[in-house]
Amino acid sequence: MSIPEMIPVSSSNISSIGYVEQNQEVYVRYSNGSLYVYKGVPPHEYHSLMSAPSFGSYINRNFKNVYPYERIE
């Protein structure tokens, strides 16, 4: 599994986010250093995340119980 280019974000608990469109995988690096991948995320959902006023709130509302995810680091 190769980690995509990560985009730094301004968030209290998320440091960067990356996306692999062909695999529909969103990578989220949290401020504590852990890295999670959310699977099966369509492009429109990723773009909505990146334009959300709060990344953490958006992930909690729209990702956590919707897309399968796993901690990879």
Coordinates of C-alpha atoms in Angstrom, one line a residue:
M1 CA 0.0 0.0 0.0
S2 CA 1.5 3.3 -1.1
I3 CA 0.5 6.5 0.7
P4 CA -0.5 9.3 -1.6
E5 CA 0.7 12.9 -1.5
M6 CA -0.7 14.3 1.7
I7 CA -2.1 17.8 1.8
P8 CA -1.6 19.7 5.1
V9 CA -4.8 21.0 6.6
S10 CA -5.6 23.5 9.3
S11 CA -7.3 21.4 12.0
S12 CA -7.0 20.8 15.7
N13 CA -6.8 17.0 15.4
I14 CA -5.9 16.3 11.7
S15 CA -2.5 17.2 10.2
S16 CA -3.0 16.1 6.6
I17 CA -5.3 14.4 4.1
G18 CA -4.6 12.5 0.9
Y19 CA -6.8 10.8 -1.8
V20 CA -6.3 8.0 -4.3
E21 CA -9.1 8.5 -6.8
Q22 CA -8.7 5.2 -8.7
N23 CA -8.9 3.3 -5.4
Q24 CA -11.4 5.7 -3.8
E25 CA -9.3 5.8 -0.6
V26 CA -9.0 8.8 1.7
Y27 CA -5.9 8.9 3.9
V28 CA -6.1 10.9 7.1
R29 CA -3.0 11.7 9.3
Y30 CA -4.1 12.7 12.8
S31 CA -2.2 15.1 14.9
N32 CA -1.1 12.3 17.2
G33 CA 0.7 10.7 14.3
S34 CA -1.8 7.9 13.5
L35 CA -2.7 7.3 9.9
Y36 CA -6.1 5.9 8.8
V37 CA -7.4 4.9 5.4
Y38 CA -11.1 5.2 4.6
K39 CA -12.1 2.9 1.7
G40 CA -14.7 3.3 -1.1
V41 CA -15.0 7.1 -0.8
P42 CA -16.3 8.6 -4.0
P43 CA -14.6 11.7 -5.4
H44 CA -17.5 14.0 -4.6
E45 CA -17.3 13.0 -0.9
Y46 CA -13.6 13.7 -0.8
H47 CA -14.1 17.2 -2.4
S48 CA -16.9 17.9 0.1
L49 CA -14.5 17.0 2.9
M50 CA -11.8 19.3 1.6
S51 CA -14.2 22.2 1.4
A52 CA -15.8 21.5 4.8
P53 CA -15.4 24.2 7.6
S54 CA -14.3 21.4 10.0
F55 CA -12.4 18.4 8.8
G56 CA -12.8 16.5 12.0
S57 CA -16.5 17.1 12.2
Y58 CA -17.0 16.2 8.6
I59 CA -15.2 12.9 9.0
N60 CA -17.2 12.1 12.2
R61 CA -20.5 12.9 10.5
N62 CA -19.9 11.5 7.0
F63 CA -17.2 8.9 7.1
K64 CA -17.0 7.0 10.5
N65 CA -20.1 4.8 10.2
V66 CA -20.3 4.9 6.4
Y67 CA -17.0 3.8 4.9
P68 CA -14.8 0.9 6.1
Y69 CA -11.6 2.2 7.6
E70 CA -8.4 0.8 9.2
R71 CA -5.5 2.2 11.0
I72 CA -2.3 1.7 9.0
E73 CA 0.2 3.6 11.1

